[in-house]
Every structure is written in C-alpha cells, then in structure tokens.
Coordinates of N, CA and C in Angstrom, one line a residue:
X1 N 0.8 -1.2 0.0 CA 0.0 0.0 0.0 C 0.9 1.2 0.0
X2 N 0.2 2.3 -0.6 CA 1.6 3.5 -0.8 C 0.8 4.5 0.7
X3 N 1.5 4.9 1.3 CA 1.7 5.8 2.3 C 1.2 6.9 1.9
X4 N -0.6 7.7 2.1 CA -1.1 8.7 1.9 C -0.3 10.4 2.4
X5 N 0.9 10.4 1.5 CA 2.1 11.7 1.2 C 1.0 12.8 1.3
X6 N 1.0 13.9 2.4 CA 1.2 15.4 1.9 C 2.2 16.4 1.9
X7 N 2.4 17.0 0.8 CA 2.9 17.6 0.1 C 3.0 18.8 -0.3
X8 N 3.7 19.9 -0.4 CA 3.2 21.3 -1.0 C 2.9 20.7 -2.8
X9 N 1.9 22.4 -2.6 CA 1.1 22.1 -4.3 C 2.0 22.1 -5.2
X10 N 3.1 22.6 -5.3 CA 4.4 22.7 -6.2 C 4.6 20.9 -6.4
X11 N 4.6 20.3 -6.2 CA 5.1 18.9 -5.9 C 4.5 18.2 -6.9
X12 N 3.3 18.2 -6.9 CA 2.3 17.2 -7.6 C 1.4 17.9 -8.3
X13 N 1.2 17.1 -9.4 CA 0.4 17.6 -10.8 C -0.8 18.2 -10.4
X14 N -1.4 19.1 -11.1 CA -2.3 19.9 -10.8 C -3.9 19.2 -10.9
X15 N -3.9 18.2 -11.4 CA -4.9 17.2 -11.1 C -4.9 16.5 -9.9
X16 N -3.9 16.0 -8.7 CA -3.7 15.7 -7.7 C -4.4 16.6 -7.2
X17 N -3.6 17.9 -7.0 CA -3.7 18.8 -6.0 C -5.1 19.5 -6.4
X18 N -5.7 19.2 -6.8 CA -7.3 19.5 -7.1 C -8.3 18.9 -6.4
X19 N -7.6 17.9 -6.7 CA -8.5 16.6 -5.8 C -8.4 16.5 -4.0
X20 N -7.0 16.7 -4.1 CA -6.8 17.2 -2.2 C -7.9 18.0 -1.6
X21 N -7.5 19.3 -2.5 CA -7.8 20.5 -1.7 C -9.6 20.3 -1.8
X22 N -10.2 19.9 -2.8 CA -11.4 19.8 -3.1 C -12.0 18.9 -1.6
X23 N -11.0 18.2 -1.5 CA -11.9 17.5 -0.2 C -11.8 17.4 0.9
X24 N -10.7 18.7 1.3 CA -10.6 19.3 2.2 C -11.7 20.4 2.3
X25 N -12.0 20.8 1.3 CA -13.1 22.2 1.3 C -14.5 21.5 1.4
X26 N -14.5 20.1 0.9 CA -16.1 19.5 1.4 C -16.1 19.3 2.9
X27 N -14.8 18.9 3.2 CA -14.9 18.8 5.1 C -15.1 19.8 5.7
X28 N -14.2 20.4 5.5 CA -14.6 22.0 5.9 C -16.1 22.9 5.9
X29 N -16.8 22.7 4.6 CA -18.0 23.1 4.6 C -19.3 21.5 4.9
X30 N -18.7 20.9 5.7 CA -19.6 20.2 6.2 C -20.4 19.5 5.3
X31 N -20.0 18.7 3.6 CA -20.8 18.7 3.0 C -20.4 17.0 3.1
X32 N -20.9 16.4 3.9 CA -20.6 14.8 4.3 C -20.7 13.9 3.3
X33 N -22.0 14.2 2.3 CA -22.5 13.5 1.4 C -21.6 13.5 0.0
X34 N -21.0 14.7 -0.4 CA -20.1 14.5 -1.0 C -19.1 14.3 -1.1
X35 N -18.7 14.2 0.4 CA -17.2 14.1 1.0 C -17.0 12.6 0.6
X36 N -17.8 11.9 1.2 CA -18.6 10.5 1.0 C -18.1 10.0 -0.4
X37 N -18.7 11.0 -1.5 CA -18.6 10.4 -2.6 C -17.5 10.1 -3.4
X38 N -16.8 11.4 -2.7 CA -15.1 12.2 -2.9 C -14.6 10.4 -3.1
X39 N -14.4 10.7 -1.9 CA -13.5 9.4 -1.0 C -14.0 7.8 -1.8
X40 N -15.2 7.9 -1.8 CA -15.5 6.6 -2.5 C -14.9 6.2 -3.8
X41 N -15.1 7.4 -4.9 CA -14.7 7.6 -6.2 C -13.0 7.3 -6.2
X42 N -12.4 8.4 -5.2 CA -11.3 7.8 -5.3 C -10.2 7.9 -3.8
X43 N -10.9 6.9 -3.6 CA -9.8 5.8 -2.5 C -8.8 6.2 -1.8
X44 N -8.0 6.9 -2.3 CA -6.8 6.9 -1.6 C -6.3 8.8 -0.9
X45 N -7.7 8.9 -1.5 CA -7.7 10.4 -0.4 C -8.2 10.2 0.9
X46 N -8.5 9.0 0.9 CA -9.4 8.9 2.4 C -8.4 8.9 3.7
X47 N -7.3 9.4 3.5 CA -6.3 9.7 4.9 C -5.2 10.6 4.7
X48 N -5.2 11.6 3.5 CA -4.8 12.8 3.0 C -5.6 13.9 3.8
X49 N -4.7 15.3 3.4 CA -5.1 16.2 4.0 C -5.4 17.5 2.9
X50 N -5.6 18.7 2.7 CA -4.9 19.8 2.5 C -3.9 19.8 2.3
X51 N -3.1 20.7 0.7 CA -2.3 20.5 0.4 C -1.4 21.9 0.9
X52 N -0.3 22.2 1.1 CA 0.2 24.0 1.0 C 0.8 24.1 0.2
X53 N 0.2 25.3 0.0 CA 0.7 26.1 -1.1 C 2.0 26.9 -1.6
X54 N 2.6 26.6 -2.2 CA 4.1 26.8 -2.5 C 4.3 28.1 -1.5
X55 N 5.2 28.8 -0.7 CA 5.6 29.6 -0.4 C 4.7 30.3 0.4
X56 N 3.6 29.5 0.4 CA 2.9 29.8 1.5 C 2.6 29.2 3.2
X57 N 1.7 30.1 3.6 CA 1.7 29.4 5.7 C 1.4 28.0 5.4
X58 N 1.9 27.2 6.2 CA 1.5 25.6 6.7 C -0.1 25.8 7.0
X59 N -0.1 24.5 6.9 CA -1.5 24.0 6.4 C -2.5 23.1 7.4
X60 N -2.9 23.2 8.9 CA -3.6 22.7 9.3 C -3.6 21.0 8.5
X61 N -3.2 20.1 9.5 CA -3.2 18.5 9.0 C -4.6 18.3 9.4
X62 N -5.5 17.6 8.4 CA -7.0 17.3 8.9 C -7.4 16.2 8.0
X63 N -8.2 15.0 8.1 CA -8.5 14.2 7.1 C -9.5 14.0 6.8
X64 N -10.2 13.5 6.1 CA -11.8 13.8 6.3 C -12.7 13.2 7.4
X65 N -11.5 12.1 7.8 CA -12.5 11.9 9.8 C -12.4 12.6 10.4
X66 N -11.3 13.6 10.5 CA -11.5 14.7 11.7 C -12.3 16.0 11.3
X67 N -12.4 16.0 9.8 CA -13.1 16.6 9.3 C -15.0 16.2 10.2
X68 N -15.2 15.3 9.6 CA -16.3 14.6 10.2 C -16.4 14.8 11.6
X69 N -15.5 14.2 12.4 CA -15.4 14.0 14.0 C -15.1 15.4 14.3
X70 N -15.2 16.3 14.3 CA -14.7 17.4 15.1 C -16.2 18.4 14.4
X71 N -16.8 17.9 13.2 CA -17.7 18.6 12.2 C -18.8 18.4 13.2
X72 N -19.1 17.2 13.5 CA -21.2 17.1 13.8 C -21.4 16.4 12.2
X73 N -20.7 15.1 12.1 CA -20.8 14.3 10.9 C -21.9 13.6 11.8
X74 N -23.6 13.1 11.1 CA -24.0 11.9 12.1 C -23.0 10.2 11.8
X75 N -23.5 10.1 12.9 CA -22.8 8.1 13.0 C -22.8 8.1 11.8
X76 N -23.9 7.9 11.3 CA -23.6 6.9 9.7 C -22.3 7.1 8.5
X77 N -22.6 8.6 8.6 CA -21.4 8.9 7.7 C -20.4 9.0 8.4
X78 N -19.8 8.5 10.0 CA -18.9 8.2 9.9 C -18.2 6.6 9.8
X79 N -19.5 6.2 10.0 CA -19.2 4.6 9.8 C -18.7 4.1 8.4
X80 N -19.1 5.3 7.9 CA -18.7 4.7 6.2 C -17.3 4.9 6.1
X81 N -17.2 6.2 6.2 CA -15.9 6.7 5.8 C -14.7 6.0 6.3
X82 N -15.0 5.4 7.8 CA -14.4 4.4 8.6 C -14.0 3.0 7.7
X83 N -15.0 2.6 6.8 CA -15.6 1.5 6.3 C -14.6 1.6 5.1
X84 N -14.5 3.1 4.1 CA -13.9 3.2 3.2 C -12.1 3.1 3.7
X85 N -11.4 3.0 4.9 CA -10.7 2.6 5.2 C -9.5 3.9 6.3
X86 N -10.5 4.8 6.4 CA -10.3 6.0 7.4 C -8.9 5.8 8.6
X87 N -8.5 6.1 9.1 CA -7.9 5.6 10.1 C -8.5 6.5 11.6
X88 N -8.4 5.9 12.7 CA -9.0 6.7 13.8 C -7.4 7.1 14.5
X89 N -6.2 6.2 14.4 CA -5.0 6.9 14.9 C -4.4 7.9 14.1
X90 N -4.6 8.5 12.9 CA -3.6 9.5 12.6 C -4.2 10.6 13.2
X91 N -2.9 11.8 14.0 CA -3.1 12.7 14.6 C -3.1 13.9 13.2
X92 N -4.0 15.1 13.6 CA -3.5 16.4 13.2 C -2.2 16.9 13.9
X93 N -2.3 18.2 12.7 CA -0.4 19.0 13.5 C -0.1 19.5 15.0
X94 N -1.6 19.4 15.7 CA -1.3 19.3 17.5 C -1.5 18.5 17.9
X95 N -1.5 17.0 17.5 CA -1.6 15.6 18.2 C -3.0 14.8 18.8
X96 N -3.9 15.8 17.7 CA -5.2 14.8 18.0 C -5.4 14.1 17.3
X97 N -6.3 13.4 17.8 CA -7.4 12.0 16.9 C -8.5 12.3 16.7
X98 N -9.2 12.0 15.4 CA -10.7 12.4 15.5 C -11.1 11.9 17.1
X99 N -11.0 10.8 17.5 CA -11.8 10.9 19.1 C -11.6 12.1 20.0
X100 N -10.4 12.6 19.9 CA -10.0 13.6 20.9 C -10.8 15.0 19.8
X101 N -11.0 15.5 19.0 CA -11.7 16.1 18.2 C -13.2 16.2 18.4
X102 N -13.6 14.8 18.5 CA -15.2 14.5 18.7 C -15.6 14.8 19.9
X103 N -14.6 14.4 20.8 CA -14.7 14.7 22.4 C -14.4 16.4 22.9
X104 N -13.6 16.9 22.1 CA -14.0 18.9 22.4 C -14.9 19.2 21.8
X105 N -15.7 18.4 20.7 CA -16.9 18.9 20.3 C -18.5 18.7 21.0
X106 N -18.5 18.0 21.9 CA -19.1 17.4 22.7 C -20.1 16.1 22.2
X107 N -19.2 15.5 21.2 CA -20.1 14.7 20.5 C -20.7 13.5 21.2
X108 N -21.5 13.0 20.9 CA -22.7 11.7 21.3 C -21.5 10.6 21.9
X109 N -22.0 9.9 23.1 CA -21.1 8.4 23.5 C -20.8 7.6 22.3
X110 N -21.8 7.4 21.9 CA -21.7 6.2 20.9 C -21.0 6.4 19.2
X111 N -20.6 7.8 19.0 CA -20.1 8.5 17.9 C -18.3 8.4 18.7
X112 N -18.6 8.5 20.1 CA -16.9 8.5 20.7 C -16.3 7.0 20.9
X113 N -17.4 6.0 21.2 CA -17.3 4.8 21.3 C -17.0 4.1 19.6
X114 N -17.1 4.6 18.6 CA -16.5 4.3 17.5 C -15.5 4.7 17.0
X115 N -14.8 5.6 17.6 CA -13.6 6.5 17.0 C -12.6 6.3 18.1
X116 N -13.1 5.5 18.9 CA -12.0 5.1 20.3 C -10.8 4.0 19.5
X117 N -9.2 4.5 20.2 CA -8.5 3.9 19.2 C -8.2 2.6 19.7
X118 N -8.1 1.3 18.6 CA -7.8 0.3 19.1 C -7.1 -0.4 20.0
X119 N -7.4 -0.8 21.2 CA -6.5 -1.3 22.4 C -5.2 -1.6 22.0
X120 N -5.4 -2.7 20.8 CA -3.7 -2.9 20.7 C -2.9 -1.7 20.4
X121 N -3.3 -0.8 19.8 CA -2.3 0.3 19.7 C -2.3 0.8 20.7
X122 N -3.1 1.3 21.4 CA -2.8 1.6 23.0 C -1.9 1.2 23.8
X123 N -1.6 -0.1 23.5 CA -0.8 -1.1 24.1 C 0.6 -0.8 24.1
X124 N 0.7 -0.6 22.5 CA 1.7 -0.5 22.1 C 2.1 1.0 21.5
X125 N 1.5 1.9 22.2 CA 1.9 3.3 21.5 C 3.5 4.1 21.8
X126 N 3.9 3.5 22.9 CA 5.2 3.8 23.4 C 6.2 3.4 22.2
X127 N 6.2 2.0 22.3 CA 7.0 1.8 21.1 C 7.0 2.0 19.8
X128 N 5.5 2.1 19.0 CA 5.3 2.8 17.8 C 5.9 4.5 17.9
X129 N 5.8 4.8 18.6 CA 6.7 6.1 19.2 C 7.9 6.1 18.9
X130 N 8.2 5.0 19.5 CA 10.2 5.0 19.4 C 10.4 4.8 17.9
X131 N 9.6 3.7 17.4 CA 10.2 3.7 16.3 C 9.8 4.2 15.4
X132 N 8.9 5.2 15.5 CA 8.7 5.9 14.3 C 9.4 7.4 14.6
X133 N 10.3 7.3 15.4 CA 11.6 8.7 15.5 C 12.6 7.5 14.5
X134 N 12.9 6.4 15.2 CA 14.1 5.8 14.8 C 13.7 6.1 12.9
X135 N 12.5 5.8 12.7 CA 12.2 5.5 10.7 C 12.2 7.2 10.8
X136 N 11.6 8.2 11.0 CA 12.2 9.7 10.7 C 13.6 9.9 10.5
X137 N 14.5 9.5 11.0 CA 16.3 9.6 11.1 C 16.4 8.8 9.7
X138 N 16.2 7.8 10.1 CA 16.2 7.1 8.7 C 16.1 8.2 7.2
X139 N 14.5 8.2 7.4 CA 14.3 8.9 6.0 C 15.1 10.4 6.2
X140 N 14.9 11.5 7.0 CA 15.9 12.4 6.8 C 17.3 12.4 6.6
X141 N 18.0 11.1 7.0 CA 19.3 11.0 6.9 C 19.7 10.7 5.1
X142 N 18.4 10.3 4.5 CA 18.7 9.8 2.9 C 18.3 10.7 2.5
X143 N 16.7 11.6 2.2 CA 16.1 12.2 2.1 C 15.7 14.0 2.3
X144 N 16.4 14.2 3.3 CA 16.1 15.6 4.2 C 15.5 16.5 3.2
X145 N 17.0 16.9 2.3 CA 16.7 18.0 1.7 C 15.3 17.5 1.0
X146 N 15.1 17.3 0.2 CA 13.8 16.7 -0.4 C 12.6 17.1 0.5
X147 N 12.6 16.5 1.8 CA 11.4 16.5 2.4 C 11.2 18.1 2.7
X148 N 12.0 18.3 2.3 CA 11.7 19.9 3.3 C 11.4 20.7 2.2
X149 N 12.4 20.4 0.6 CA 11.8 21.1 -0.3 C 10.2 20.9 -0.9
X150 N 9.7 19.7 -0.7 CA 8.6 19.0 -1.0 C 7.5 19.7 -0.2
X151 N 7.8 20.4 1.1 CA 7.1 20.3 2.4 C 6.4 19.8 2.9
X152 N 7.2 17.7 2.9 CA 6.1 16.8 3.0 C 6.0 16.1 4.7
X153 N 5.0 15.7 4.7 CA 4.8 15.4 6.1 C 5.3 13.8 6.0
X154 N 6.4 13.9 7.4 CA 6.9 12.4 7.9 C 5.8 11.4 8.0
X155 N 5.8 10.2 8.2 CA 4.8 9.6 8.1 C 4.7 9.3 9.4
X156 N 2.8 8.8 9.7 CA 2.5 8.9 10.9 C 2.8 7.4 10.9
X157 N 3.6 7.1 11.8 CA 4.0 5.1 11.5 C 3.0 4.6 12.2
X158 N 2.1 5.2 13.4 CA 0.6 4.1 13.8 C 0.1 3.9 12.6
X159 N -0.3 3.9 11.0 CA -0.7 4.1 10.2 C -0.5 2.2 9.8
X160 N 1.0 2.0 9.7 CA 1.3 0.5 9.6 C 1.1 -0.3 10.5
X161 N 0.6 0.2 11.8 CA -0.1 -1.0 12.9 C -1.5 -0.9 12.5
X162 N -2.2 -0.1 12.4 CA -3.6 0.1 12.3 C -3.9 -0.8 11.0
X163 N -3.5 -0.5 9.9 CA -4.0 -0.5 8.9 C -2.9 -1.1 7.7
X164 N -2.4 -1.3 7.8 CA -1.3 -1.7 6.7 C -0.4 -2.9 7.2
X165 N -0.5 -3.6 8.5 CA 0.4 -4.6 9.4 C 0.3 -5.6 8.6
X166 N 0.1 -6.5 7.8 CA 0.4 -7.6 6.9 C 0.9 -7.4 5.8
X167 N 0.7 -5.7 4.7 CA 1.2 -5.6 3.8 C 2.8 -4.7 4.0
X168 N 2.3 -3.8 5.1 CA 3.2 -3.0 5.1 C 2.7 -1.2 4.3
X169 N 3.9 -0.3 3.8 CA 3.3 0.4 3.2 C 4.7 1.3 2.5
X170 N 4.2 1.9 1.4 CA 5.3 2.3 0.7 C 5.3 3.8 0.8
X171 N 6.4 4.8 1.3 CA 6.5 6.0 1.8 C 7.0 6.8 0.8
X172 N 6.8 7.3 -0.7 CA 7.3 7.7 -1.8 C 7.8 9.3 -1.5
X173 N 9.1 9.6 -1.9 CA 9.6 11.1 -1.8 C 9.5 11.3 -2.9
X174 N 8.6 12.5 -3.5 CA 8.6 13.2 -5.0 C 10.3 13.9 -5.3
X175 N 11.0 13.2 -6.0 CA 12.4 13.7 -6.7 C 13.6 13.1 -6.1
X176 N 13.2 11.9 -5.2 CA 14.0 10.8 -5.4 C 14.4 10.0 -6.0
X177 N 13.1 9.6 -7.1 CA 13.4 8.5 -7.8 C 13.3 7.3 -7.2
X178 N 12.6 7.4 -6.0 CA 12.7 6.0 -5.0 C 11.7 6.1 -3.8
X179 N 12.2 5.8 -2.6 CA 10.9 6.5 -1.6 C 11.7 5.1 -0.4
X180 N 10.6 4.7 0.4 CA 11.0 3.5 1.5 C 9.5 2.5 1.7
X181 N 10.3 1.5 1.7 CA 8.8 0.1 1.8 C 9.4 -0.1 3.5
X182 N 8.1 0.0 4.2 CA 8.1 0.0 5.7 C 7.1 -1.3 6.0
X183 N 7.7 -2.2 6.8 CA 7.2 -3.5 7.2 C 7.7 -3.6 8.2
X184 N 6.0 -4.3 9.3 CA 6.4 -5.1 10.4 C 7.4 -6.2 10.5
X185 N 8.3 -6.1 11.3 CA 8.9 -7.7 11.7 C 8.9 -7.9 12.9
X186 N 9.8 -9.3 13.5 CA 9.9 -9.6 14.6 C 10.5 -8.5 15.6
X187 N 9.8 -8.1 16.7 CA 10.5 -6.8 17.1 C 11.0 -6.1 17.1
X188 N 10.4 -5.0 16.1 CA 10.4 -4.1 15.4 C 10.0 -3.6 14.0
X189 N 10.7 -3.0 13.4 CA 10.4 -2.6 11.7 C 11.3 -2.5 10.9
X190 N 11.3 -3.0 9.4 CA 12.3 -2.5 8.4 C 11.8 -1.5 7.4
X191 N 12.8 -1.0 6.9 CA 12.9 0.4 6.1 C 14.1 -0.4 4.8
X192 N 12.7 -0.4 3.5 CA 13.6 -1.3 2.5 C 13.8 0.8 1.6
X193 N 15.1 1.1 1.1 CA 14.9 2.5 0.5 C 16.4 2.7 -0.3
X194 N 15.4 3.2 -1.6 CA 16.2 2.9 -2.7 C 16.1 4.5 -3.6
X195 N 16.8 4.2 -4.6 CA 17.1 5.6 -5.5 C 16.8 4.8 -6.7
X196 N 16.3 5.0 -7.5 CA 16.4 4.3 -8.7 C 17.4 4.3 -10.0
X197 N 17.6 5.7 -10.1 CA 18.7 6.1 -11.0 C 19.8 6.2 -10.3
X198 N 20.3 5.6 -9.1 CA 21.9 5.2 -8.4 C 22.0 3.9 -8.2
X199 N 22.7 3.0 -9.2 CA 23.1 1.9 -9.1 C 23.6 1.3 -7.7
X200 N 23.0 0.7 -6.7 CA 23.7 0.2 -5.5 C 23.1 1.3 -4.5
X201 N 22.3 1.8 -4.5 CA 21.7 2.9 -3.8 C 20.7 2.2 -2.3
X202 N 20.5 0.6 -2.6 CA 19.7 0.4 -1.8 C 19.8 0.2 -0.5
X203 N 19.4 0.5 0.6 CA 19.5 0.7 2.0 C 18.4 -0.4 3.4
X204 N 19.1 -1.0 4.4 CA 18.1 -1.6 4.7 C 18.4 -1.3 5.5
X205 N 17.4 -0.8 6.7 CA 17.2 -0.8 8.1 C 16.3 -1.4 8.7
X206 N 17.1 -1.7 10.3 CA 15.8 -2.4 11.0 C 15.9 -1.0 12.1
X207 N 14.9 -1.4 12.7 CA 14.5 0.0 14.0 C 13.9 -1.0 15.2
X208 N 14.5 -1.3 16.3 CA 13.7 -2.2 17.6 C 12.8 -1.6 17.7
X209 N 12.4 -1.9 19.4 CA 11.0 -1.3 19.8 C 11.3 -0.5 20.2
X210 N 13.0 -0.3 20.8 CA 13.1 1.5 21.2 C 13.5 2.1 20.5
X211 N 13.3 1.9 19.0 CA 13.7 3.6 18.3 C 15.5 3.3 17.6
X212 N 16.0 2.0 18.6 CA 17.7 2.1 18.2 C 17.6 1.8 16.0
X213 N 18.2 2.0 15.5 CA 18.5 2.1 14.5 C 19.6 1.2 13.7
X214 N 19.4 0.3 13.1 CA 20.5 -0.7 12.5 C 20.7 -0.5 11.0
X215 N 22.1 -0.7 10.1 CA 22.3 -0.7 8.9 C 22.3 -2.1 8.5
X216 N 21.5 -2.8 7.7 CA 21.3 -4.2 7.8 C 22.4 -4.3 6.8
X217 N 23.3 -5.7 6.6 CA 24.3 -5.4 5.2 C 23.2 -6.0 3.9
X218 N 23.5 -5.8 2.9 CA 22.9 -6.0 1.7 C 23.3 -7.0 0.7
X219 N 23.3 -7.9 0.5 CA 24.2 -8.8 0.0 C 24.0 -8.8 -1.7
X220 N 22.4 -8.3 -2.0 CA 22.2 -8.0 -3.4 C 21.8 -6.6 -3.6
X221 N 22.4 -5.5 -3.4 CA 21.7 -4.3 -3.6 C 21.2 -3.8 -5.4
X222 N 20.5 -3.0 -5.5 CA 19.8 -2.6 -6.1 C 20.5 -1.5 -7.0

C-alpha cells in the first residue's frame, strides 16, 4: 500500500492537488454526502489532507474523519468513511485524533465509542513512538533535503499498525526517484529504500522497539 504523502502544491500535478484541496473544502464546509462520494470515487484520499501552497503558511493536518469527528458528521457517515478505510489513529499537526476532536466537540457516547483507538495500539503506542523517530532519522538522513523542499509530512507510522500490518506500506519522496517500503517484523520494523537512478543505492534498516536504528548489510543491492 503506498503511504497517503502530503505535500506542498508545487510537488504534484495539478490534477492531484485539485482533488486534495477539493476535499478538504467539502470537510470544511460540512458537505458529508459529497465528501462520501469524494472518498468513494477515489480511495486513496481517504487519509490525505490539504495540500500547501508553494511559499505559502503551513496547512492545518486534517483528514476527512477529523473533518467529520470534530464537524457534527452523524454516526452513519462516519461509519462509512471508517468502512472506506479512514484511520482513527492518525493525529492532526497538534496531536489529536478524530476521538480527541469529537470529544472537544461534545459529540454523542456512541459517535466516541466508534472513534476510540484500538487497544492494541494503546498497548503498544510507546513503542510505535520510538520507532517511528528511529524511521524519521532514517528517512531524513537519505532524504532531508527533499522532504523539506517538498514540504512533506513524515509519516504517521501508527498508520502501519492500524491498517497496513500484513502488507506494510510504501512511503514515496517526489524527486527521489525512489521512496521507503516500511514493514512489520519480529521486534520491530524494516525500512527497505532505494534511488532508482543510483546503481547500488539500496539501504536496509531495522529500527527495535526502542527507536535504536540498524544498517542491515545487503548482500544484493539494487
């Protein structure tokens, strides 16, 4: 699965960034039903945000569930959007969750009782923590300049416990020519990341549960 990238609008084709912003402005104006449709049509906006705008202020992180959960979405349309594959752990840019969103908005028990985040990640949020600093170092130590020219957002790594833990998920940097495939393993995570146009470019890291950081050797690189 490829890792839902935001990105400044300079980055990505002007048909992309149409489609972002468009459904960030149905969240925004509360229009559920077409938000709905947005997302249904095409799939893989459903945990994107707002895009920013070249040289302009940063951009409020919001998805269309927090859109929803923080809106006065009823249950149903959130059950869908949930259904279309939503995630309830990714935070906005001050560390909430649609629950924590639904909950300042004084939303209904049973609207919070669906947006409550899965125990096992509960469980395990310390270490998804550690290692999703340890996979930031990673990607900025290959990547930096890029991410910053791009002004793209690191990835939220509860994203591959929640929702991508069997496949994994693929973290693409526009003007690398490459990106990073991020997969669970035995105590801990790998970081498979490559350049395409540098012969032997390919990199493997593992990351424990505390964040420590390993250079795996490579015996066939890429």
């Amino acid at each position: 699965m490829e890792y839902p990238i935001n990105v400044g609008t300079a980055t990505l084709r002007e048909e992309s960034v149409s489609e972002h912003q468009e459904t960030a402005e149905l969240g925004k104006d509360k229009k559920w039903n077409e938000l709905l449709a947005k997302v249904r049509d095409t799939p893989r906006l459903v945990n994107n945000g707002e895009l920013p705008v070249a040289d302009g202020p940063s951009i409020p992180f919001r998805t269309p569930l927090h859109y929803m959960a923080g809106g006065g979405a009823p249950k149903e349309a959130i059950e869908k959007i949930i259904e279309l594959g939503a995630s309830k752990c990714m935070k906005t840019e001050d560390g909430q969750t649609a629950y924590d969103l639904a909950k300042s908005a004084g939303r209904e028990a049973d609207v919070l009782e669906l947006l409550k985040i899965p125990e096992e990640i509960l469980k395990d949020e310390d270490a998804i923590t550690k290692m999703e600093a340890g996979l930031h170092s990673v990607i900025n130590g290959r990547a930096e300049t890029l991410i910053k020219k791009n002004r793209q957002q690191l990835p939220q790594l509860v994203l591959l416990f929640e929702l991508y833990k069997n496949a994994g998920f693929y973290y693409p940097v526009p003007g690398m020519y490459g990106g990073f495939n991020v997969s669970c393993v035995e105590n801990g995570i790998e970081s498979d990341s490559w350049i395409r146009i540098c012969g032997g470019s390919e990199e493997n890291h593992f990351i424990d549960r505390e964040g420590k950081v390993t250079l795996l050797p490579n015996d066939n690189p890429i």
